[in-house]
Coordinates of N, CA and C and ligand atoms in Angstrom, one line a residue:
M1 N 10.6 -15.0 -10.0 CA 10.8 -13.5 -10.5 C 11.9 -13.0 -9.7
S2 N 12.7 -12.0 -10.2 CA 13.7 -11.4 -9.6 C 13.1 -9.9 -9.1
R3 N 13.5 -9.9 -7.7 CA 13.1 -8.6 -7.2 C 14.1 -7.6 -7.2
R4 N 13.8 -6.3 -7.8 CA 15.0 -5.2 -7.8 C 15.4 -4.8 -6.4
K5 N 16.6 -4.9 -6.1 CA 16.8 -4.8 -4.6 C 16.9 -3.3 -4.2
L6 N 16.7 -3.0 -2.9 CA 16.3 -1.6 -2.4 C 17.4 -1.2 -1.2
I7 N 18.0 -0.3 -1.6 CA 19.0 0.2 -0.5 C 18.6 1.5 0.3
A8 N 18.1 1.3 1.5 CA 17.4 2.5 2.2 C 18.4 2.9 3.3
G9 N 18.7 4.2 3.3 CA 19.4 4.7 4.4 C 18.4 5.4 5.5
N10 N 18.5 5.0 6.8 CA 17.7 5.5 7.9 C 18.7 6.4 8.8
W11 N 18.5 7.6 8.4 CA 19.4 8.5 9.2 C 19.3 8.8 10.7
K12 N 18.1 8.2 11.0 CA 17.8 8.3 12.4 C 17.7 9.7 13.0
M13 N 18.2 10.1 14.2 CA 18.2 11.6 14.6 C 19.5 12.1 14.5
N14 N 19.9 12.2 13.1 CA 21.2 12.7 12.8 C 20.9 13.7 11.7
G15 N 21.9 14.8 11.6 CA 21.9 15.3 10.5 C 21.6 17.1 11.0
S16 N 21.9 17.9 9.9 CA 21.6 19.3 9.9 C 21.5 19.8 8.5
L17 N 21.1 20.9 8.5 CA 20.8 21.6 7.0 C 22.1 21.5 6.2
A18 N 23.2 21.8 6.7 CA 24.6 21.7 6.2 C 24.9 20.2 5.8
A19 N 24.8 19.4 6.8 CA 25.3 18.0 6.8 C 24.4 17.3 5.8
N20 N 23.1 17.6 5.9 CA 22.2 16.9 4.9 C 22.6 17.1 3.4
Q21 N 22.9 18.6 3.2 CA 23.3 19.0 1.9 C 24.4 18.3 1.3
A22 N 25.5 18.2 2.3 CA 26.6 17.5 2.0 C 26.6 16.2 1.6
L23 N 25.7 15.6 2.5 CA 25.7 14.1 2.3 C 25.0 13.6 0.8
I24 N 23.7 14.5 0.7 CA 23.1 14.4 -0.5 C 24.0 14.6 -1.7
A25 N 24.7 15.6 -1.7 CA 25.7 15.9 -2.8 C 26.7 14.8 -2.9
G26 N 27.3 14.3 -1.9 CA 28.2 13.3 -2.1 C 27.7 12.0 -2.4
I27 N 26.4 11.6 -2.3 CA 25.9 10.5 -2.7 C 25.5 10.7 -4.2
Q28 N 25.0 11.9 -4.6 CA 24.9 12.0 -6.1 C 26.0 12.1 -7.1
A29 N 27.0 12.9 -6.3 CA 28.2 12.7 -7.0 C 28.8 11.3 -7.4
G30 N 28.7 10.5 -6.6 CA 29.3 9.2 -6.6 C 28.2 8.0 -7.4
L31 N 27.1 8.5 -7.6 CA 26.1 7.6 -8.1 C 26.6 7.3 -9.6
N32 N 26.6 6.0 -10.1 CA 26.8 5.6 -11.4 C 25.9 4.6 -11.9
A33 N 24.9 4.9 -12.5 CA 23.6 4.0 -13.0 C 23.5 3.0 -12.1
P34 N 22.9 3.3 -11.0 CA 22.7 2.3 -10.0 C 21.8 1.1 -10.4
A35 N 22.1 -0.1 -10.0 CA 21.3 -1.2 -10.5 C 20.2 -1.7 -9.5
C36 N 20.2 -0.6 -8.4 CA 19.2 -1.0 -7.4 C 18.3 0.3 -7.2
D37 N 17.2 0.2 -6.6 CA 16.4 1.3 -6.0 C 17.1 1.9 -4.7
I38 N 17.0 3.1 -4.7 CA 17.9 3.6 -3.4 C 16.8 4.8 -2.7
A39 N 16.8 4.7 -1.3 CA 16.0 5.6 -0.6 C 16.8 6.3 0.7
V40 N 16.4 7.5 1.0 CA 17.1 8.0 2.1 C 15.9 8.6 3.1
C41 N 16.1 8.2 4.4 CA 15.0 8.7 5.4 C 15.7 9.5 6.4
P42 N 15.5 11.0 6.2 CA 16.0 11.8 7.0 C 15.1 12.1 8.3
P43 N 15.4 12.8 9.3 CA 14.3 13.3 10.3 C 13.4 13.9 9.7
A44 N 12.1 13.9 10.1 CA 10.8 14.5 9.7 C 11.1 16.0 9.3
I45 N 11.8 16.7 10.2 CA 11.9 18.2 10.0 C 12.7 18.4 8.9
Y46 N 13.4 17.6 8.3 CA 14.3 17.6 7.2 C 13.8 17.1 5.9
L47 N 12.6 16.5 6.0 CA 12.0 16.0 4.6 C 11.9 16.9 3.6
P48 N 11.2 18.1 3.8 CA 11.1 19.1 2.9 C 12.4 19.6 2.1
Q49 N 13.4 19.7 3.1 CA 14.8 20.1 2.5 C 15.4 19.0 1.8
V50 N 15.2 17.8 2.0 CA 15.7 16.7 1.3 C 15.1 16.3 -0.1
T51 N 13.6 16.5 0.1 CA 13.0 16.2 -1.1 C 13.2 17.4 -2.2
Q52 N 13.4 18.7 -1.7 CA 13.9 19.7 -2.5 C 15.3 19.5 -3.3
L53 N 16.2 18.8 -2.3 CA 17.5 18.7 -2.8 C 17.5 17.6 -3.9
L54 N 16.4 16.6 -3.8 CA 16.3 15.9 -4.8 C 15.4 15.7 -6.0
A55 N 14.8 17.1 -5.9 CA 13.8 17.4 -7.1 C 14.3 17.1 -8.4
G56 N 13.4 16.6 -9.3 CA 14.1 16.5 -10.6 C 14.7 15.3 -11.0
Q57 N 14.9 14.4 -10.1 CA 15.8 13.2 -10.4 C 15.0 12.0 -9.8
N58 N 15.3 10.9 -10.4 CA 14.5 9.6 -10.1 C 15.4 8.6 -9.3
A59 N 16.8 8.7 -9.2 CA 17.6 7.7 -8.7 C 17.3 7.5 -7.2
I60 N 17.1 8.6 -6.5 CA 17.0 8.4 -5.0 C 15.7 8.9 -4.5
A61 N 14.9 7.9 -3.8 CA 13.4 8.2 -3.4 C 13.6 8.8 -1.9
V62 N 12.6 9.3 -1.4 CA 12.7 9.7 0.1 C 11.7 9.2 0.8
G63 N 12.0 8.7 2.1 CA 11.1 8.1 3.0 C 11.2 8.7 4.3
A64 N 10.2 8.5 5.1 CA 9.9 8.9 6.5 C 10.4 7.9 7.5
Q65 N 10.7 8.2 8.6 CA 11.2 7.3 9.6 C 10.0 6.7 10.4
D66 N 9.0 7.2 10.2 CA 7.6 6.9 11.1 C 6.7 7.5 10.4
V67 N 5.3 7.2 10.7 CA 4.1 7.8 10.4 C 3.1 7.8 11.3
S68 N 2.1 8.3 11.3 CA 1.2 8.2 12.3 C 0.0 7.3 11.7
E69 N -0.6 6.5 12.8 CA -1.6 5.5 12.4 C -2.9 6.3 12.2
H70 N -3.0 7.5 12.6 CA -4.2 8.3 12.4 C -4.2 9.3 11.2
A71 N -5.4 9.6 10.9 CA -5.5 10.5 9.5 C -5.2 11.9 9.8
S72 N -5.8 12.5 10.9 CA -5.6 13.9 11.1 C -6.0 14.2 12.5
G73 N -5.6 15.3 13.0 CA -6.6 15.8 14.3 C -5.5 15.9 15.4
A74 N -5.9 15.6 16.7 CA -5.4 16.1 17.8 C -4.5 15.0 18.2
Y75 N -3.2 15.0 17.5 CA -2.2 14.1 17.7 C -0.9 15.0 17.8
T76 N -0.5 15.6 18.8 CA 0.5 16.5 18.9 C 1.7 16.1 18.7
G77 N 2.6 16.5 17.8 CA 3.8 16.2 17.4 C 4.1 14.9 16.3
N78 N 2.7 14.4 15.9 CA 2.8 13.5 14.9 C 2.8 13.8 13.4
V79 N 2.8 13.1 12.4 CA 3.0 13.4 11.1 C 2.1 12.4 10.3
S80 N 1.1 12.8 9.5 CA 0.1 11.8 8.8 C 0.8 11.5 7.6
A81 N 0.3 10.3 7.0 CA 0.6 9.7 5.7 C 0.3 10.9 4.8
A82 N -0.8 11.5 4.7 CA -1.2 12.5 3.7 C -0.1 13.5 3.7
M83 N 0.4 13.9 4.9 CA 1.4 15.0 4.8 C 2.8 14.4 4.2
L84 N 3.0 13.3 4.2 CA 4.3 12.6 3.6 C 4.0 12.6 2.3
Q85 N 2.7 12.2 1.9 CA 2.4 12.1 0.5 C 2.4 13.4 -0.2
D86 N 2.0 14.5 0.5 CA 2.0 15.9 0.1 C 3.4 16.5 -0.6
L87 N 4.5 15.9 0.3 CA 5.7 16.3 -0.1 C 6.3 15.2 -1.2
G88 N 5.7 14.4 -1.6 CA 6.2 13.4 -2.6 C 7.0 12.3 -2.2
L89 N 6.9 12.0 -0.9 CA 7.7 10.8 -0.4 C 7.2 9.5 -1.2
R90 N 8.1 8.6 -1.1 CA 7.6 7.2 -1.3 C 7.6 6.3 -0.7
Y91 N 8.3 6.3 0.6 CA 8.4 5.4 1.6 C 8.0 5.8 2.9
A92 N 7.8 5.0 3.9 CA 7.5 5.3 5.2 C 8.1 4.1 6.2
I93 N 9.1 4.3 6.8 CA 9.6 3.1 7.8 C 8.4 3.0 8.9
V94 N 8.0 1.7 9.4 CA 7.2 1.7 10.4 C 7.6 0.7 11.3
G95 N 7.7 0.7 12.7 CA 7.8 -0.5 13.5 C 9.5 -0.5 13.7
H96 N 10.1 0.5 13.6 CA 11.5 0.3 13.8 C 11.6 -0.1 15.2
S97 N 12.7 -1.0 15.5 CA 12.7 -1.5 17.0 C 13.1 -0.4 17.9
E98 N 13.7 0.7 17.6 CA 13.8 1.8 18.4 C 12.6 2.4 18.6
R99 N 11.6 2.5 17.8 CA 10.3 3.3 18.1 C 9.4 2.2 18.9
R100 N 9.6 0.7 18.7 CA 8.8 -0.3 19.4 C 9.3 -0.3 20.9
Q101 N 10.7 0.0 21.0 CA 11.2 0.1 22.4 C 11.0 1.2 23.1
Y102 N 11.2 2.5 22.5 CA 11.3 3.7 23.3 C 9.9 4.6 23.3
Q103 N 9.1 4.2 22.1 CA 7.8 4.8 21.9 C 6.6 3.7 22.3
G104 N 7.0 2.3 22.7 CA 6.1 1.5 23.0 C 5.1 0.9 22.1
E105 N 5.5 1.0 20.7 CA 4.8 0.5 19.7 C 4.5 -1.0 19.6
S106 N 3.4 -1.3 19.8 CA 2.9 -2.7 19.6 C 2.8 -3.1 18.0
N107 N 2.8 -4.5 18.1 CA 2.6 -4.9 16.5 C 1.4 -4.5 16.0
E108 N 0.2 -4.2 16.9 CA -1.0 -3.7 16.1 C -0.9 -2.5 15.8
V109 N -0.2 -1.6 16.4 CA 0.1 -0.2 16.2 C 0.8 0.0 14.7
V110 N 2.0 -0.7 14.9 CA 2.7 -1.0 13.6 C 2.0 -1.2 12.2
A111 N 1.0 -2.1 12.5 CA 0.4 -2.6 11.4 C -0.6 -1.6 10.9
A112 N -1.3 -0.9 11.8 CA -2.1 0.5 11.5 C -1.1 1.5 10.8
K113 N -0.1 1.5 11.3 CA 0.9 2.5 10.5 C 1.0 2.2 9.2
A114 N 1.2 0.8 8.9 CA 1.5 0.5 7.6 C 0.3 0.6 6.8
Q115 N -0.9 0.2 7.2 CA -2.1 0.7 6.6 C -2.4 2.0 6.2
A116 N -2.0 3.0 7.2 CA -2.1 4.4 6.9 C -1.2 4.9 5.7
A117 N 0.0 4.3 5.9 CA 1.1 4.7 4.7 C 0.4 4.3 3.4
L118 N 0.0 3.0 3.2 CA -0.6 2.5 2.0 C -1.9 3.2 1.5
G119 N -2.6 3.7 2.4 CA -3.7 4.5 2.0 C -3.3 5.7 1.5
A120 N -2.3 6.2 1.8 CA -1.7 7.6 1.2 C -0.9 7.3 0.0
G121 N -0.8 6.1 -0.4 CA 0.2 5.7 -1.8 C 1.6 5.5 -1.3
L122 N 2.1 5.3 0.0 CA 3.4 5.2 0.4 C 3.6 3.7 0.5
T123 N 4.7 3.4 0.3 CA 5.1 2.0 0.5 C 5.8 2.0 2.0
P124 N 5.1 1.2 2.9 CA 5.7 1.0 4.2 C 6.8 0.1 4.2
I125 N 7.8 0.3 4.8 CA 9.0 -0.5 5.2 C 8.7 -1.1 6.7
I126 N 8.2 -2.3 6.7 CA 7.8 -2.7 8.0 C 9.0 -3.6 8.7
C127 N 9.3 -3.0 9.8 CA 10.7 -3.5 10.6 C 9.9 -4.8 11.5
V128 N 11.0 -5.8 11.5 CA 10.8 -6.8 12.5 C 12.1 -7.3 12.9
G129 N 12.1 -7.9 14.2 CA 13.5 -8.3 14.5 C 13.4 -8.7 16.1
E130 N 14.3 -9.7 16.5 CA 14.2 -10.1 17.8 C 15.5 -9.5 18.7
S131 N 15.2 -9.6 19.9 CA 16.1 -9.2 20.8 C 17.3 -10.2 21.0
L132 N 18.4 -9.8 21.8 CA 19.4 -10.9 22.0 C 18.9 -11.9 23.0
A133 N 18.2 -11.5 23.9 CA 17.6 -12.4 25.0 C 16.4 -13.3 24.4
E134 N 15.8 -12.9 23.3 CA 14.9 -13.7 22.5 C 15.6 -14.7 21.7
R135 N 16.8 -14.2 21.0 CA 17.4 -15.2 20.2 C 18.1 -16.2 20.9
E136 N 18.6 -15.9 22.2 CA 19.2 -16.8 23.0 C 18.2 -17.9 23.5
A137 N 17.0 -17.4 23.3 CA 16.0 -18.4 24.1 C 15.4 -19.2 23.2
G138 N 15.9 -19.0 21.9 CA 15.3 -19.8 20.7 C 14.0 -19.3 20.1
Q139 N 13.8 -18.0 20.5 CA 12.6 -17.5 20.1 C 12.3 -16.4 18.7
T140 N 13.5 -16.6 18.1 CA 13.5 -15.7 16.9 C 12.5 -15.9 16.1
Q141 N 12.3 -17.0 15.5 CA 11.3 -17.2 14.5 C 9.9 -16.8 15.2
A142 N 9.8 -17.2 16.3 CA 8.5 -16.9 16.9 C 8.0 -15.4 17.0
V143 N 9.2 -14.6 17.3 CA 9.0 -13.1 17.6 C 8.7 -12.4 16.1
V144 N 9.7 -12.6 15.3 CA 9.4 -12.0 13.9 C 8.2 -12.4 13.3
Q145 N 7.6 -13.6 13.5 CA 6.5 -14.2 12.7 C 5.5 -13.4 13.2
A146 N 5.4 -13.4 14.5 CA 4.2 -12.7 15.3 C 4.0 -11.1 14.7
Q147 N 5.2 -10.6 14.7 CA 5.5 -9.2 14.2 C 4.7 -9.0 12.8
L148 N 5.3 -9.9 11.8 CA 4.7 -9.8 10.4 C 3.2 -10.3 10.5
A149 N 2.9 -11.2 11.4 CA 1.6 -11.9 11.2 C 0.5 -10.7 11.6
A150 N 0.8 -9.7 12.4 CA -0.1 -8.8 12.6 C -0.4 -7.7 11.5
A151 N 0.5 -7.5 10.7 CA 0.6 -6.7 9.4 C -0.3 -7.6 8.5
I152 N -0.1 -8.7 8.2 CA -0.6 -9.7 7.4 C -2.2 -9.8 7.7
A153 N -2.6 -9.9 8.9 CA -3.8 -9.9 9.5 C -4.8 -8.6 9.1
L154 N -4.0 -7.3 9.3 CA -4.7 -6.2 9.2 C -4.7 -5.8 7.4
L155 N -3.8 -6.0 6.9 CA -3.5 -5.8 5.5 C -4.1 -6.6 4.3
G156 N -4.1 -7.9 4.8 CA -4.6 -9.0 3.8 C -3.7 -9.1 2.5
A157 N -4.3 -8.9 1.4 CA -3.5 -9.0 0.1 C -2.6 -7.9 -0.1
D158 N -2.9 -6.7 0.5 CA -2.0 -5.5 0.3 C -0.7 -5.6 1.0
I159 N -0.5 -6.8 1.8 CA 1.0 -7.1 2.3 C 1.8 -7.1 1.0
A160 N 1.4 -7.4 0.0 CA 2.2 -7.4 -1.2 C 2.9 -6.1 -1.9
R161 N 2.1 -5.2 -1.2 CA 2.7 -3.7 -1.7 C 3.5 -3.3 -0.6
C162 N 4.0 -4.0 0.3 CA 4.9 -3.5 1.4 C 6.3 -3.9 1.2
V163 N 7.2 -3.5 1.9 CA 8.7 -3.9 2.1 C 8.8 -4.2 3.3
V164 N 9.6 -5.4 3.8 CA 9.6 -6.0 5.1 C 11.0 -5.7 5.5
A165 N 11.5 -5.3 6.5 CA 12.9 -5.1 7.0 C 13.3 -6.2 8.2
Y166 N 14.1 -7.1 8.0 CA 14.5 -8.0 9.2 C 15.7 -7.4 9.8
E167 N 15.5 -6.9 11.0 CA 16.5 -6.1 11.7 C 16.8 -6.7 13.0
P168 N 17.7 -7.6 13.3 CA 17.8 -8.1 14.8 C 18.2 -7.1 15.6
V169 N 17.8 -7.0 16.8 CA 17.9 -5.7 17.4 C 19.4 -5.8 18.0
W170 N 19.9 -6.8 18.2 CA 21.2 -7.0 18.8 C 22.5 -6.7 17.7
A171 N 21.8 -6.4 16.6 CA 22.9 -6.2 15.6 C 23.0 -4.8 15.2
I172 N 21.8 -4.0 15.5 CA 21.5 -2.5 15.3 C 22.5 -1.6 16.1
G173 N 23.4 -1.0 15.0 CA 24.2 -0.1 15.8 C 25.5 -0.6 16.8
T174 N 25.6 -1.9 16.5 CA 26.4 -2.6 17.5 C 27.6 -3.0 16.7
G175 N 27.9 -3.0 15.5 CA 28.9 -3.5 14.7 C 28.8 -5.0 14.6
K176 N 28.0 -5.8 15.2 CA 27.7 -7.2 15.3 C 26.6 -7.4 14.1
T177 N 26.9 -7.9 13.0 CA 26.1 -8.1 11.9 C 25.8 -9.6 12.2
A178 N 24.5 -9.9 11.9 CA 24.1 -11.5 11.7 C 24.8 -12.0 10.4
T179 N 25.3 -13.1 10.7 CA 26.1 -13.9 9.5 C 25.0 -14.0 8.2
P180 N 25.5 -14.1 7.2 CA 24.6 -14.4 6.0 C 23.6 -15.5 6.1
E181 N 24.2 -16.5 6.9 CA 23.4 -17.9 7.0 C 22.5 -17.4 7.9
Q182 N 22.5 -16.7 9.1 CA 21.5 -16.5 10.3 C 20.5 -15.5 9.5
A183 N 21.0 -14.6 8.8 CA 19.8 -13.7 8.3 C 19.1 -14.5 7.2
Q184 N 19.7 -15.1 6.4 CA 19.0 -16.0 5.2 C 18.0 -16.9 5.9
E185 N 18.3 -17.5 6.9 CA 17.3 -18.5 7.6 C 16.0 -17.6 8.0
V186 N 16.3 -16.5 8.5 CA 15.1 -15.6 9.0 C 14.4 -15.2 7.8
H187 N 15.0 -14.8 6.9 CA 14.3 -14.2 5.6 C 13.6 -15.4 4.8
A188 N 14.2 -16.5 4.8 CA 13.3 -17.6 4.3 C 12.2 -17.9 4.9
A189 N 12.1 -17.8 6.3 CA 10.8 -18.2 7.2 C 10.0 -17.2 6.8
L190 N 10.4 -15.7 6.8 CA 9.4 -14.7 6.5 C 8.9 -14.9 5.0
R191 N 9.7 -15.2 4.0 CA 9.3 -15.5 2.8 C 8.1 -16.6 2.8
A192 N 8.5 -17.5 3.5 CA 7.3 -18.8 3.6 C 6.0 -18.3 4.2
Q193 N 6.2 -17.4 5.3 CA 5.0 -16.8 6.0 C 4.3 -15.9 4.7
L194 N 4.9 -15.2 4.1 CA 4.4 -14.5 2.8 C 3.6 -15.2 1.9
Q195 N 4.3 -16.3 1.6 CA 3.7 -17.2 0.6 C 2.4 -17.9 1.3
A196 N 2.3 -18.2 2.4 CA 1.0 -18.7 3.1 C 0.0 -17.6 2.9
A197 N 0.3 -16.3 3.1 CA -0.7 -15.4 2.8 C -1.1 -15.1 1.3
S198 N -0.1 -15.0 0.5 CA -0.4 -15.0 -0.9 C 0.9 -15.2 -1.6
A199 N 0.6 -16.0 -2.7 CA 1.8 -16.2 -3.7 C 2.3 -14.8 -4.3
E200 N 1.5 -13.9 -4.5 CA 1.9 -12.9 -5.1 C 2.9 -12.0 -4.1
A201 N 2.6 -12.0 -2.8 CA 3.4 -11.3 -2.0 C 4.8 -12.1 -1.6
A202 N 4.8 -13.4 -1.7 CA 5.9 -14.0 -1.6 C 6.9 -13.7 -2.7
A203 N 6.2 -13.5 -4.0 CA 7.0 -13.2 -5.0 C 7.6 -11.8 -4.9
T204 N 7.0 -10.8 -4.5 CA 7.0 -9.5 -4.9 C 7.6 -8.6 -3.7
V205 N 7.3 -9.1 -2.3 CA 7.7 -8.3 -1.3 C 9.3 -8.4 -1.2
R206 N 10.0 -7.2 -0.9 CA 11.3 -7.1 -0.8 C 11.5 -7.2 0.7
I207 N 12.5 -8.3 1.1 CA 12.7 -8.4 2.4 C 14.1 -7.8 2.6
L208 N 14.3 -6.8 3.4 CA 15.7 -6.1 3.6 C 16.3 -6.7 4.8
Y209 N 17.7 -6.6 4.8 CA 18.3 -6.9 6.0 C 18.8 -5.5 6.6
G210 N 18.8 -5.4 7.9 CA 19.3 -4.2 8.5 C 20.0 -4.7 10.0
G211 N 21.0 -4.0 10.3 CA 21.8 -4.2 11.4 C 23.3 -4.2 11.2
S212 N 23.9 -3.1 11.3 CA 25.4 -3.1 11.1 C 25.7 -3.5 9.6
M213 N 24.9 -3.3 8.7 CA 25.2 -3.6 7.3 C 26.2 -2.5 6.8
N214 N 27.4 -2.9 6.2 CA 28.2 -1.8 6.0 C 29.0 -2.2 4.6
A215 N 30.0 -1.5 4.3 CA 30.6 -1.6 2.8 C 31.4 -3.1 2.9
A216 N 31.8 -3.4 4.0 CA 32.6 -4.6 4.1 C 31.7 -6.0 4.1
N217 N 30.6 -5.8 4.6 CA 29.8 -7.0 4.7 C 28.5 -7.1 3.7
A218 N 28.1 -6.0 2.9 CA 27.2 -6.0 2.3 C 26.9 -7.1 1.1
A219 N 28.0 -7.3 0.4 CA 28.0 -8.0 -0.6 C 27.6 -9.5 -0.2
E220 N 28.2 -10.2 0.7 CA 27.8 -11.5 1.0 C 26.3 -11.7 1.6
L221 N 26.0 -10.7 2.4 CA 24.4 -10.5 2.9 C 23.6 -10.5 1.6
L222 N 24.0 -9.5 0.8 CA 22.9 -9.4 -0.5 C 23.1 -10.6 -1.5
A223 N 23.8 -11.4 -1.4 CA 24.2 -12.6 -2.4 C 23.0 -13.6 -2.0
Q224 N 22.4 -13.6 -0.6 CA 21.5 -14.5 -0.1 C 20.2 -14.4 -1.0
P225 N 19.7 -15.5 -1.4 CA 18.5 -15.5 -2.3 C 17.3 -14.8 -1.6
D226 N 17.1 -14.8 -0.3 CA 16.0 -14.0 0.2 C 16.2 -12.7 0.8
I227 N 17.5 -12.0 0.5 CA 17.8 -10.6 0.9 C 17.7 -9.8 -0.3
D228 N 16.7 -8.8 -0.1 CA 16.5 -8.1 -1.2 C 16.8 -6.8 -1.0
G229 N 17.9 -6.4 -0.2 CA 18.2 -5.1 -0.1 C 18.8 -4.9 1.5
G230 N 19.1 -3.5 1.7 CA 19.3 -3.3 3.2 C 18.8 -2.1 3.6
L231 N 18.5 -2.0 4.8 CA 18.0 -0.9 5.7 C 19.4 -0.4 6.6
I232 N 19.8 0.6 6.2 CA 21.2 1.0 6.5 C 21.1 2.4 7.7
G233 N 21.7 2.3 8.8 CA 21.6 3.1 9.7 C 23.1 3.8 9.6
G234 N 24.1 3.6 10.5 CA 25.2 4.4 10.6 C 26.1 4.6 9.2
A235 N 26.2 3.4 8.4 CA 27.1 3.6 7.2 C 26.1 4.4 6.1
A236 N 24.9 4.8 6.4 CA 24.1 5.7 5.7 C 24.6 7.1 5.6
L237 N 25.2 7.3 6.7 CA 25.7 8.9 7.1 C 27.0 9.1 6.6
K238 N 27.6 8.2 5.6 CA 28.8 8.7 4.9 C 28.6 8.2 3.6
A239 N 28.8 9.4 2.7 CA 28.5 9.0 1.4 C 29.2 7.9 0.7
P240 N 30.6 7.6 1.0 CA 31.2 6.6 0.4 C 31.0 5.3 0.9
D241 N 30.5 5.2 2.1 CA 30.0 3.9 2.6 C 28.8 3.7 2.1
F242 N 27.9 4.6 2.0 CA 26.6 4.1 1.4 C 26.6 3.8 -0.1
L243 N 27.6 4.7 -0.6 CA 27.7 4.3 -2.2 C 28.4 2.7 -2.4
S244 N 29.0 2.5 -1.5 CA 29.7 0.9 -1.6 C 28.6 0.0 -1.4
I245 N 27.9 0.4 -0.4 CA 26.6 -0.8 -0.4 C 25.7 -0.9 -1.5
I246 N 25.4 0.6 -2.0 CA 24.7 0.6 -3.4 C 25.3 -0.3 -4.7
A247 N 26.8 -0.1 -4.7 CA 27.4 -0.6 -5.5 C 27.4 -2.3 -5.5
A248 N 27.3 -2.8 -4.1 CA 27.3 -4.1 -3.7 C 25.9 -4.8 -4.2
A249 N 25.0 -3.9 -4.3 CA 23.7 -4.2 -4.7 C 23.4 -4.3 -6.3
Ligands
PGA301 P1 22.7 0.2 11.9 O1 21.2 0.6 11.8 O2 23.0 0.1 10.4 O3 23.4 1.6 12.3 O4 23.0 -0.8 12.7 C1 20.3 -0.1 11.1 C2 18.8 0.5 11.5 O5 18.7 0.5 12.7 O6 18.0 0.6 10.6

């Protein structure tokens, strides 16, 4: 079966009320019957603004960059899945490498976050990816498979309702993109791992590539059989670049 591609913009800790409004307006002005799903993931504080700006249309969904693994209570600074659902969000990124690195999120915490998102009706975008040292040590497959295995172990058949994003850490924000062949090799292995969990998951789960995807390299990455979209950082902050990637999908 063919999977509808997903292009998701991860704005990271960028933006302002004025900049967000201009970016959304620019994306909307340039959208022309997109053939893929589209999402934008602004910082948490701007989620109400961006959901408001996008109210009444279906082309662009909104996602969060993180979600708490807990339901509610004494977790200062965190945002629950139910709160994201309350705003009408569709996606929550979990386990981005920046959170794994700076907030010390383990594979198990990331899996619990994915479970919390699913429990509130959100689609988690589960990020996996190896560091440069791990790639050079030949550990790429082992690292990403362990990251995905933790999610499969906790979610079971519900893994079929998730999105996975392969983001080699050495490619994020560096301008060094994985070659289409390097990316496809990892995506195919992740697909095989999903197949071992369930045939449905292998058929339905979209595996996005992330890491310096841009207007110039998107088409050849997205042409790979197991690359079902992109998780876009820097290039998602400029409407023309984001629109070019959408057009490539
Ligand atoms: P980048 O970020 O496109 O700026 O490399 C991608 C990501 O971290 O999701």
